[in-house]
Coordinates of C-alpha atoms in Angstrom, one line a residue:
V1 CA 62.3 105.8 199.1
G2 CA 63.8 103.4 201.3
D3 CA 63.3 102.0 205.1
I4 CA 64.9 105.3 206.7
F5 CA 62.4 107.6 205.0
T6 CA 59.6 105.2 205.7
R7 CA 60.3 105.2 209.3
R8 CA 60.5 108.9 209.2
V9 CA 57.1 109.3 207.7
Q10 CA 55.7 106.7 210.5
A11 CA 57.5 108.9 213.1
L12 CA 55.7 111.9 211.8
G13 CA 52.4 110.2 212.1
G14 CA 52.0 108.9 208.4
L15 CA 49.6 106.4 207.9
G16 CA 51.1 105.1 204.5
I17 CA 53.2 106.2 201.4
V18 CA 52.2 106.4 197.8
I19 CA 54.9 106.8 195.2
D20 CA 54.5 107.5 191.5
G21 CA 57.9 105.6 191.2
V22 CA 60.0 103.0 192.6
C23 CA 61.3 102.3 196.1
R24 CA 64.1 100.2 197.7
D25 CA 64.8 98.3 200.9
I26 CA 61.4 96.5 200.5
S27 CA 62.1 93.8 203.1
A28 CA 63.2 96.4 205.6
I29 CA 60.0 98.5 204.8
R30 CA 57.7 95.5 205.4
E31 CA 59.2 95.4 208.7
V32 CA 58.4 98.7 209.5
G33 CA 54.7 97.9 209.1
L34 CA 53.5 101.1 207.1
P35 CA 51.7 100.4 204.0
L36 CA 53.6 101.7 200.8
Y37 CA 52.5 101.6 197.2
A38 CA 55.0 102.2 194.6
R39 CA 55.4 101.3 191.0
G40 CA 58.2 99.0 191.7
V41 CA 61.5 98.1 193.4
H42 CA 64.9 99.4 192.3
G43 CA 68.2 99.0 194.2
Q44 CA 69.5 102.6 193.8
G45 CA 69.0 105.2 196.5
I46 CA 67.8 108.7 196.2
D47 CA 70.2 111.7 196.5
R48 CA 70.0 114.9 198.1
R49 CA 68.7 116.6 195.2
L50 CA 65.3 114.8 195.8
M51 CA 63.1 115.9 198.9
S52 CA 59.7 116.7 200.1
V53 CA 59.0 120.3 199.7
D54 CA 55.2 120.7 200.8
T55 CA 52.1 118.8 202.2
Q56 CA 48.3 119.2 201.6
Q57 CA 48.8 120.4 198.1
P58 CA 47.3 118.9 194.8
V59 CA 49.3 116.2 193.2
Q60 CA 48.8 113.8 190.4
I61 CA 49.6 110.1 190.5
S62 CA 49.6 107.7 187.8
G63 CA 47.1 110.4 186.0
V64 CA 44.7 110.6 188.9
A65 CA 44.4 113.9 190.6
V66 CA 44.7 113.7 194.7
L67 CA 43.4 116.8 196.5
P68 CA 43.9 117.9 200.1
G69 CA 41.2 116.2 202.0
D70 CA 40.9 113.1 199.6
I71 CA 40.8 109.7 201.1
V72 CA 43.2 107.2 199.6
L73 CA 42.5 103.4 200.2
G74 CA 44.8 100.6 199.3
D75 CA 45.0 97.0 199.4
G76 CA 46.9 94.3 197.6
D77 CA 45.1 95.0 194.4
G78 CA 46.0 98.7 194.4
L79 CA 44.7 102.1 195.3
V80 CA 41.5 104.0 194.9
V81 CA 41.0 108.0 195.5
L82 CA 37.9 109.1 196.9
A83 CA 36.4 112.5 197.3
P84 CA 35.1 112.9 200.8
H85 CA 31.6 113.6 199.7
T86 CA 31.6 110.0 197.9
V87 CA 32.7 107.8 200.7
H88 CA 29.5 106.7 202.1
D89 CA 28.0 105.8 198.6
V90 CA 31.1 104.1 197.6
I91 CA 31.3 102.1 200.8
A92 CA 27.6 101.0 200.2
E93 CA 28.4 99.9 196.7
A94 CA 31.6 98.2 197.4
S95 CA 29.9 96.4 200.4
T96 CA 27.1 94.9 197.9
H97 CA 29.8 94.0 195.3
E98 CA 31.8 91.9 198.0
T99 CA 28.6 90.4 199.2
L100 CA 27.8 89.4 195.5
E101 CA 31.3 88.1 194.9
A102 CA 31.3 86.0 198.0
W103 CA 28.0 84.5 196.9
I104 CA 29.5 83.8 193.4
R105 CA 32.5 82.3 195.0
A106 CA 30.4 79.8 196.9
E107 CA 28.2 78.9 194.2
I108 CA 31.2 78.3 191.9
S109 CA 32.9 76.2 194.6
A110 CA 29.7 74.2 195.2
G111 CA 29.7 73.4 191.6
R112 CA 26.6 75.5 190.6
G113 CA 26.9 77.8 187.7
S114 CA 29.8 78.7 185.4
L115 CA 32.2 81.6 184.8
H116 CA 30.1 82.0 181.7
T117 CA 27.0 82.9 183.6
H118 CA 28.1 83.9 187.0
Y119 CA 31.2 86.2 186.2
P120 CA 30.1 88.8 185.2
P121 CA 26.7 87.6 186.6
Q122 CA 23.9 87.3 184.2
P123 CA 20.6 88.8 185.0
H124 CA 19.2 85.4 185.9
V125 CA 22.2 85.1 188.6
L126 CA 21.6 88.4 189.8
D127 CA 17.9 87.4 190.4
E128 CA 19.2 84.2 192.3
F129 CA 21.5 86.4 194.3
K130 CA 18.6 88.8 195.2
A131 CA 16.5 85.8 196.2
W132 CA 19.4 84.5 198.4
M133 CA 19.7 87.9 199.9
R134 CA 16.0 87.8 200.8
S135 CA 16.6 84.5 202.5
Q136 CA 19.0 86.1 204.8
G137 CA 16.8 88.7 205.8
E138 CA 18.2 91.3 203.6
D139 CA 16.3 93.8 201.4
P140 CA 18.0 93.9 197.9
S141 CA 15.6 96.2 196.3
D142 CA 17.8 99.3 196.7
M143 CA 21.1 97.4 195.3
E144 CA 22.5 98.6 192.2
F145 CA 25.2 96.6 190.3
H146 CA 27.7 98.1 188.3
L147 CA 29.7 95.3 186.9

């Protein structure tokens, strides 16, 4: 996959590309602005024997099943595949985890705590975090931590 293929996907309304392989033309792909996730970059192009043959079919990428209707989210750290019925719970848990990590970063930056106690957070650190949440007007009683 290169920049021309990427432009075609974008022209057809695609929101991103996930490849269980490598891509080429990475600088030009970045100019297109369409998110692309691949195993790596290689200079060789594809030939006409490789083509897209279908859409909305189950696929497997890096051992993970992706079904029609699944939601694929990505950032600089990688991808996650979510079944539609799990989205609400995953977003809630991810939000809690992001808030916790932001608090831990602030604590470590301020010289409070250590990596030994704060990451992954020990029970007393989670208690301190919950107290901080209450001081911010939040109710941490329903928060679950899967660290």
